[in-house]
Short mmCIF file of C-alpha atoms in Angstrom, two decimals:
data_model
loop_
_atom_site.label_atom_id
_atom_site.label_comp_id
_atom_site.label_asym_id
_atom_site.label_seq_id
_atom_site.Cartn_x
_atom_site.Cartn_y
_atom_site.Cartn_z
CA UNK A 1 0.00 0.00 0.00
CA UNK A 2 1.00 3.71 -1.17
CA UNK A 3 0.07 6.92 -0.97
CA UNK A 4 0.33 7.97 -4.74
CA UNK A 5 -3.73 7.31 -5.19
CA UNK A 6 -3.61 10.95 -2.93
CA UNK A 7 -1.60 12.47 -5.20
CA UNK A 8 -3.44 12.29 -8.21
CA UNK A 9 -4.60 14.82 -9.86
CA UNK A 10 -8.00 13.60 -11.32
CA UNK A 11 -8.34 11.60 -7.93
CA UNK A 12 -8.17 15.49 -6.32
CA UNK A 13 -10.19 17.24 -8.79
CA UNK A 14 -13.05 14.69 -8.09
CA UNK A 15 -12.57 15.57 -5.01
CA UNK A 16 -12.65 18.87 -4.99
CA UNK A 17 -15.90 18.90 -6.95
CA UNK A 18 -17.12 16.53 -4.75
CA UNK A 19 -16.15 19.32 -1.91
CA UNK A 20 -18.00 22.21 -3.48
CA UNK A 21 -21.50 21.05 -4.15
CA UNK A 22 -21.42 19.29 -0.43
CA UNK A 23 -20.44 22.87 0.78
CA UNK A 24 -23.21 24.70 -1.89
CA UNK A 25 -25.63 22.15 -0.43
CA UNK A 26 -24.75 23.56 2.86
CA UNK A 27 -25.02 27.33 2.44
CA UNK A 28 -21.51 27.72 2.22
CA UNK A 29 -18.28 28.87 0.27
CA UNK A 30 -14.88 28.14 -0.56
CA UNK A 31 -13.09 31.03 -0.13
CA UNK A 32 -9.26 29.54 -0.98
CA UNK A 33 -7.53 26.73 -2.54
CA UNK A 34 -7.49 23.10 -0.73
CA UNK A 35 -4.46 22.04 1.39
CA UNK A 36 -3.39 18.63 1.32
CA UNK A 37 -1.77 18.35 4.74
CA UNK A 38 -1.99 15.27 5.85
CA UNK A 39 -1.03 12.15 3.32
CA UNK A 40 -0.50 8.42 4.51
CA UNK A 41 -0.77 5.18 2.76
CA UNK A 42 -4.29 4.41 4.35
CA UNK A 43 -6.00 8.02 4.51
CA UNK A 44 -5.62 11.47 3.47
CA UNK A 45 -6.90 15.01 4.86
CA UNK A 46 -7.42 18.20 2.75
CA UNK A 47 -8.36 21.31 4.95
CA UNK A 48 -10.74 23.21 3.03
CA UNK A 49 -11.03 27.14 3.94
CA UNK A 50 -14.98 28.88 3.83
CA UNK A 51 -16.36 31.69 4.86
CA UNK A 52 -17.44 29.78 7.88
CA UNK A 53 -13.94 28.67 8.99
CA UNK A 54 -11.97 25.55 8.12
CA UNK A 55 -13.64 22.53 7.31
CA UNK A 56 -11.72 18.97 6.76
CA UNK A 57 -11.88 16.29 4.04
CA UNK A 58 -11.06 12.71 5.03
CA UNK A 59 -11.09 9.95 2.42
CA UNK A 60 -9.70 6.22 3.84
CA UNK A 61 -8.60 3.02 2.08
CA UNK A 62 -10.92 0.67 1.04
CA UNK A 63 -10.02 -1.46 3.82
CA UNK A 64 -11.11 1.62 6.22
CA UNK A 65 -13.96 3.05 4.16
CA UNK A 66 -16.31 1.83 7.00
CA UNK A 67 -15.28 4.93 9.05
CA UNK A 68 -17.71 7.21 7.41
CA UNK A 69 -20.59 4.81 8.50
CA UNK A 70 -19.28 4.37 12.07
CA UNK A 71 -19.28 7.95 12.59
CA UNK A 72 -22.36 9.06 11.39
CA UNK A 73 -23.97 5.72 13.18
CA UNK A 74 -22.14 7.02 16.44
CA UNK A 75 -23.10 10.92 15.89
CA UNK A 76 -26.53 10.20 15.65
CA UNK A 77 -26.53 7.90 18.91
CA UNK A 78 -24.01 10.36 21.11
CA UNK A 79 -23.41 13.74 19.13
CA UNK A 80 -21.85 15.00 22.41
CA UNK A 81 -18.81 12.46 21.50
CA UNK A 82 -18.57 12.69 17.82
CA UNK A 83 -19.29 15.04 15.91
CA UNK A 84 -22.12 14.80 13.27
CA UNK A 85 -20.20 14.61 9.64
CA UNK A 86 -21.05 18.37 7.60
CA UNK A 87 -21.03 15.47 4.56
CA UNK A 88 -20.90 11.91 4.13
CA UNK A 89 -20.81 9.70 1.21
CA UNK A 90 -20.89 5.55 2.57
CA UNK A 91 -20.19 4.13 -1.04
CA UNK A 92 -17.05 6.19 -1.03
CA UNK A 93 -16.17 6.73 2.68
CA UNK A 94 -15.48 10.36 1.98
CA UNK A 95 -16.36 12.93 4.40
CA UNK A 96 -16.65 16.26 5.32
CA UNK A 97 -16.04 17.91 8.76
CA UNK A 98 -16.03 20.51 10.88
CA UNK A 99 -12.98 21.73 12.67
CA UNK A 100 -12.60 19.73 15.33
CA UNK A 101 -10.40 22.02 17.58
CA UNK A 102 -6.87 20.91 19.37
CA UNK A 103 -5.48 17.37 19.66
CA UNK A 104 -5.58 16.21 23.62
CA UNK A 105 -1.83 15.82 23.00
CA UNK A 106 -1.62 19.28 22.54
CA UNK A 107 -3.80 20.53 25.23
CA UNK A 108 -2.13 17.61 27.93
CA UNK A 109 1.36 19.51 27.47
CA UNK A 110 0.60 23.03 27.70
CA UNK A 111 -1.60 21.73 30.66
CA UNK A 112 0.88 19.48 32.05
CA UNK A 113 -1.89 17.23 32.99
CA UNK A 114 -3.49 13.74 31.89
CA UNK A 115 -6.67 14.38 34.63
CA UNK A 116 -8.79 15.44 30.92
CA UNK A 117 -8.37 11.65 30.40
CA UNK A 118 -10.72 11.04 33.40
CA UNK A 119 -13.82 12.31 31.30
CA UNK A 120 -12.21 10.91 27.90
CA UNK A 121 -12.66 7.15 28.99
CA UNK A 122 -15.68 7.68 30.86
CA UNK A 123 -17.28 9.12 27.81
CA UNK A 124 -16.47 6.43 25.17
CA UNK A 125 -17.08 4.15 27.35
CA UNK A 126 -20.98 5.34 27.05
CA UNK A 127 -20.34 5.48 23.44
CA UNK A 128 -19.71 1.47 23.27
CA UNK A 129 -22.60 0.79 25.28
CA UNK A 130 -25.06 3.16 23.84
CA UNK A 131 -24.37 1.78 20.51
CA UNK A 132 -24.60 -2.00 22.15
CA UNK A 133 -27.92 -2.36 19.93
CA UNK A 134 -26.32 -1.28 16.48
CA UNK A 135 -23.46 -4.11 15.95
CA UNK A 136 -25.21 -5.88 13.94
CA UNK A 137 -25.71 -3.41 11.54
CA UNK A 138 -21.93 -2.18 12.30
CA UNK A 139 -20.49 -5.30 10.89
CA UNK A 140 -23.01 -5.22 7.78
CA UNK A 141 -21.38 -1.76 6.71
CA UNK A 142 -17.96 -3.57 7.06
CA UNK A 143 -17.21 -2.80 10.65
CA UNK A 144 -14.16 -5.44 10.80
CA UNK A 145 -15.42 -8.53 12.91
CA UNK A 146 -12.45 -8.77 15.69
CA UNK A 147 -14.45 -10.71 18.18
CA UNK A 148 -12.84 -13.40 20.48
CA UNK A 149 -14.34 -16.44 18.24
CA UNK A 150 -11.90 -15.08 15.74
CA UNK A 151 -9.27 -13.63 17.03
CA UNK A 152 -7.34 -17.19 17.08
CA UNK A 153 -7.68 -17.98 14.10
CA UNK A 154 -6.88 -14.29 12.89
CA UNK A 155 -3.89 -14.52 14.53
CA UNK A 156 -2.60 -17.62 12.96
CA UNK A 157 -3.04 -15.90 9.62
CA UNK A 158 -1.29 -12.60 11.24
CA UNK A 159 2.23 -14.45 12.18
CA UNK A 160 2.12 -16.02 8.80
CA UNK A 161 1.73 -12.95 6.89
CA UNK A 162 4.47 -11.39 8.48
CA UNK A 163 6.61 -14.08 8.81
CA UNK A 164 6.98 -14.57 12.75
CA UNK A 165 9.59 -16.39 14.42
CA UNK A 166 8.80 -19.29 16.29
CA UNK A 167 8.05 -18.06 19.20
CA UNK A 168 4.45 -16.55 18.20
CA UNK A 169 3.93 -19.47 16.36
CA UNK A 170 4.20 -21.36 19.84
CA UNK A 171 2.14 -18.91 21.29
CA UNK A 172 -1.25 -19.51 19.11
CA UNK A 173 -2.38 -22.25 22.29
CA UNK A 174 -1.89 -18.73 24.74
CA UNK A 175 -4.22 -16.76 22.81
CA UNK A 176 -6.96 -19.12 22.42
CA UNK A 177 -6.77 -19.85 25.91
CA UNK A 178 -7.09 -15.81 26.65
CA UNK A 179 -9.94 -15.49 24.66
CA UNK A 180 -11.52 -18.00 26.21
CA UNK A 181 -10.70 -17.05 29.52
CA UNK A 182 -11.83 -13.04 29.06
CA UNK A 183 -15.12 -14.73 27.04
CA UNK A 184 -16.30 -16.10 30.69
CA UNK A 185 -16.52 -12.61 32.29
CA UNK A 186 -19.43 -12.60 30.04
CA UNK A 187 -19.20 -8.93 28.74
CA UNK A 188 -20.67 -8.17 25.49
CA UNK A 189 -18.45 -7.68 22.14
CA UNK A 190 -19.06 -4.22 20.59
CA UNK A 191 -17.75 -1.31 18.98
CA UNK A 192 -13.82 -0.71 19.81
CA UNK A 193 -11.58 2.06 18.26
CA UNK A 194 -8.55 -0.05 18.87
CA UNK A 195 -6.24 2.86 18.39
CA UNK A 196 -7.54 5.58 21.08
CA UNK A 197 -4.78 7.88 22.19
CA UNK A 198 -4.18 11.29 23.00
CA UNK A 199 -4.10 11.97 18.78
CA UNK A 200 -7.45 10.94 18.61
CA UNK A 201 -9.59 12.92 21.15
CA UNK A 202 -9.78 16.21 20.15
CA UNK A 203 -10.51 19.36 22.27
CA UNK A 204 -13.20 22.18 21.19
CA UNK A 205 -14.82 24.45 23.32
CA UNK A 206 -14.74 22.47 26.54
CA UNK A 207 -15.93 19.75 25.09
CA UNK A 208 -13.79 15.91 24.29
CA UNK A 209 -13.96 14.38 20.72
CA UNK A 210 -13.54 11.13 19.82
CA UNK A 211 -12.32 11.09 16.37
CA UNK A 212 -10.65 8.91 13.69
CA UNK A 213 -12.17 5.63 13.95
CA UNK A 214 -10.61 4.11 11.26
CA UNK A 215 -9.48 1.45 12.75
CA UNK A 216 -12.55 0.91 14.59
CA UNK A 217 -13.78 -2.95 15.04
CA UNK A 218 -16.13 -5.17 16.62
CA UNK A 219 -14.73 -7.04 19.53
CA UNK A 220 -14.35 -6.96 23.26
CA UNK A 221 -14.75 -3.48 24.02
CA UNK A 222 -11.77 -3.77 26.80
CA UNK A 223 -9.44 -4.85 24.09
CA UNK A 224 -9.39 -0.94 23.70
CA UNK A 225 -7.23 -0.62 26.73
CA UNK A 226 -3.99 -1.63 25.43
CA UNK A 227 -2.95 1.19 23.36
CA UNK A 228 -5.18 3.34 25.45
CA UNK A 229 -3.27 2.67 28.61
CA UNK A 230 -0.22 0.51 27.85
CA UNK A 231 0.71 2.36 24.89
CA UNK A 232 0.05 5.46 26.13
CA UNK A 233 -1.03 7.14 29.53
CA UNK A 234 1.50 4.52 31.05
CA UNK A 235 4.04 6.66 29.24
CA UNK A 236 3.38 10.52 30.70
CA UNK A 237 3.36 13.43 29.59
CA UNK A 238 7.47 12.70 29.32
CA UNK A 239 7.34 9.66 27.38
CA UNK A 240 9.15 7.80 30.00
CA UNK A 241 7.61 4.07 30.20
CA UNK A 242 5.38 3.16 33.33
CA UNK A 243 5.78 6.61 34.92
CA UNK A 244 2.07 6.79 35.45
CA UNK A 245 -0.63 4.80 37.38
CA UNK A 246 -2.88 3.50 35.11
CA UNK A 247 -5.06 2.03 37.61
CA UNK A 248 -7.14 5.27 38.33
CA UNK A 249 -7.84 6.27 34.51
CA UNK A 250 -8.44 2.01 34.23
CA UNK A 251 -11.12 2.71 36.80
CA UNK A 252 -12.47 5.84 35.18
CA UNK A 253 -13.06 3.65 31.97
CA UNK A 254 -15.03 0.83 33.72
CA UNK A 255 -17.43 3.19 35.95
CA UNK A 256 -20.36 3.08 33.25
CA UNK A 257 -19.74 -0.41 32.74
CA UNK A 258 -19.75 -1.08 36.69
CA UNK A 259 -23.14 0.25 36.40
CA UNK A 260 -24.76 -2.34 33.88
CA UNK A 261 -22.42 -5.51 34.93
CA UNK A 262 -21.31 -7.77 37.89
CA UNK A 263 -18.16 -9.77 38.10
CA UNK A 264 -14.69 -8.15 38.47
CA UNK A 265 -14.06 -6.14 35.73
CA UNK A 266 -10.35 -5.54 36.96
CA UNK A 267 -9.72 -9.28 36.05
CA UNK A 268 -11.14 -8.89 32.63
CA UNK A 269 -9.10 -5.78 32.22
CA UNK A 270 -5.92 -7.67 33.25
CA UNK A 271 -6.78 -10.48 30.04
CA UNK A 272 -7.80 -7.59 27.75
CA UNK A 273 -4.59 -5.67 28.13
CA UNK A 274 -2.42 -8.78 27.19
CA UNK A 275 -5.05 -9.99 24.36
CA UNK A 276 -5.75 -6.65 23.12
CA UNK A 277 -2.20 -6.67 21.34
CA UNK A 278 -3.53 -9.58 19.44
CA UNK A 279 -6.58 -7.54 18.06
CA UNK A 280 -4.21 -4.37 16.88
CA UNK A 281 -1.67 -6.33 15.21
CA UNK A 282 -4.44 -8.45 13.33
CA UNK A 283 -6.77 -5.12 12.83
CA UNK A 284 -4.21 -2.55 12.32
CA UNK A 285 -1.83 -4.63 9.71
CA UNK A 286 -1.47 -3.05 6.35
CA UNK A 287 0.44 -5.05 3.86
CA UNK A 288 4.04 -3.94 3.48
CA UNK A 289 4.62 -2.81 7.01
CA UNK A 290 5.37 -5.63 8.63
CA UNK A 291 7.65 -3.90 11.09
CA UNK A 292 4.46 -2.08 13.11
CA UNK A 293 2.60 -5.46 13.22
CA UNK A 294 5.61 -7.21 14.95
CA UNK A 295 6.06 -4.76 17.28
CA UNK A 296 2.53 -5.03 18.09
CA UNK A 297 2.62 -8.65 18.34
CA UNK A 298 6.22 -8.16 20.39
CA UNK A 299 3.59 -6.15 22.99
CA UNK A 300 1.53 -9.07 23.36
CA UNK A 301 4.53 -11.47 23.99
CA UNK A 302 6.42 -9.46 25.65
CA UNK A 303 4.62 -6.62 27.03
CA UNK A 304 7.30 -4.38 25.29
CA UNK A 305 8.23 -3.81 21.68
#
């Protein structure tokens, strides 16, 4: 996978046509040229200037063209979260939004403070449970199927499309056994991001947005918590490894579930964080970049790349 399909100009003057009758449909103008800042094999972003600010273009791979449907499923459920798209267009993926505001990221280091993450994980949290009843349909618009019944077999294919050493080939037993184990906490599978971090909540107005969901997939939903809190918080504000408690922000995450389910949910957690390597390297692989999947995989072995 490249990124010269970006690049092209017919590609970007369907595009940009595309653009201008979604904003004349909207009441509004272009007022300058597109920008293409942002260009990766599996998505690009073209900031568009109006007379009613900056709005943002987001076309995905085929492989991620789902994300269009996830987030206008999700705005329409919790618009507080995400969101509603300005324009959407499910046979393509494309879509057009409003400015979403500052990357937590930013807004954590000029703080100097992760405590915005206590209403973050809280709040998609909610998100996965309000849209409990809409799975089904998730998966129909191509919502990747990541839940424990595959996951085994998913990773078999993983460790030979990469090439693995031995070891994760000896390890295939450990995740079965895992996803059995976190199966009998009897939690429901449902919508995960499976890539939330502090790049993907954005900050407008006092209010937390989820965005990007991309990579988005049905499975356990505390599969979420190992980039979420291993591959992040757990890091700082100083990127120094296990410098923070994750325990606390943990906690913050499972208080709406607390409220709908028995059983220790700190036990599940402890499964999901180990497992939930599994489900990124598997959901997150694009062909050609092997090196990110075994790292990812390394994190599930290992606990560090």
């Amino acid at each position: 996978m490249d990124d010269r399909r970006w690049r092209d100009p017919q590609w970007l003057a369907r595009v940009r046509d595309w653009i201008d009758g979604r904003l004349d449909e909207l009441g509004t103008t272009r007022t300058g040229p597109v920008v293409q800042p942002h260009i990766y094999p599996w998505s690009t972003v073209l900031r568009v200037p109006t007379d009613a600010g900056d709005v943002w273009f987001k076309a995905n791979a085929e492989s991620l063209r789902h994300e269009a449907a996830v987030v206008t499923r999700i705005a329409a459920r919790r618009p507080d979260a995400v969101p509603p798209p300005l324009a959407a267009d499910l046979d393509t993926g494309w879509m057009l939004m409003a400015d979403a505001g500052e990357t937590l990221r930013v807004v954590s280091q000029r703080e100097q403070s992760l405590d915005r993450w206590y209403a973050v994980l809280p709040l998609y949290a909610a998100v996965q449970l309000d849209l409990a009843d809409d799975v089904d349909d998730l998966l129909a618009l191509g919502v990747p199927d990541r839940r424990l019944a595959t996951l085994p077999q998913a990773y078999a294919r993983i460790i030979d499309a990469v090439g693995a050493e031995r070891r994760f080939r000896d390890a295939a037993p450990m995740v079965a056994d895992l996803c059995a184990e976190l199966a009998q906490y009897g939690l429901p599978e449902l919508l995960q991001h499976d890539d939330l971090h502090d790049a993907q909540v954005f900050v407008r107005d006092g209010r937390h947005l989820i965005m990007d969901w991309g990579d988005a997939c049905v499975s356990h939903p505390f599969l979420t918590l190992s980039v979420t809190l291993d591959g992040g918080l757990a890091w700082g504000l100083d990127d120094v490894r296990d410098s923070v408690d994750t325990a606390p922000f943990r906690d913050a995450y499972l208080a709406p579930y607390a409220e709908r389910f028995t059983g220790d949910l700190v036990a599940a957690t402890r499964v999901a964080l180990r497992l939930g390597w599994v489900c990124r390297a598997v959901n997150g692989h694009l062909p050609g970049d092997d090196k990110q999947t075994l790292t990812r995989l390394r994190m599930f072995l290992d606990g560090r790349p």
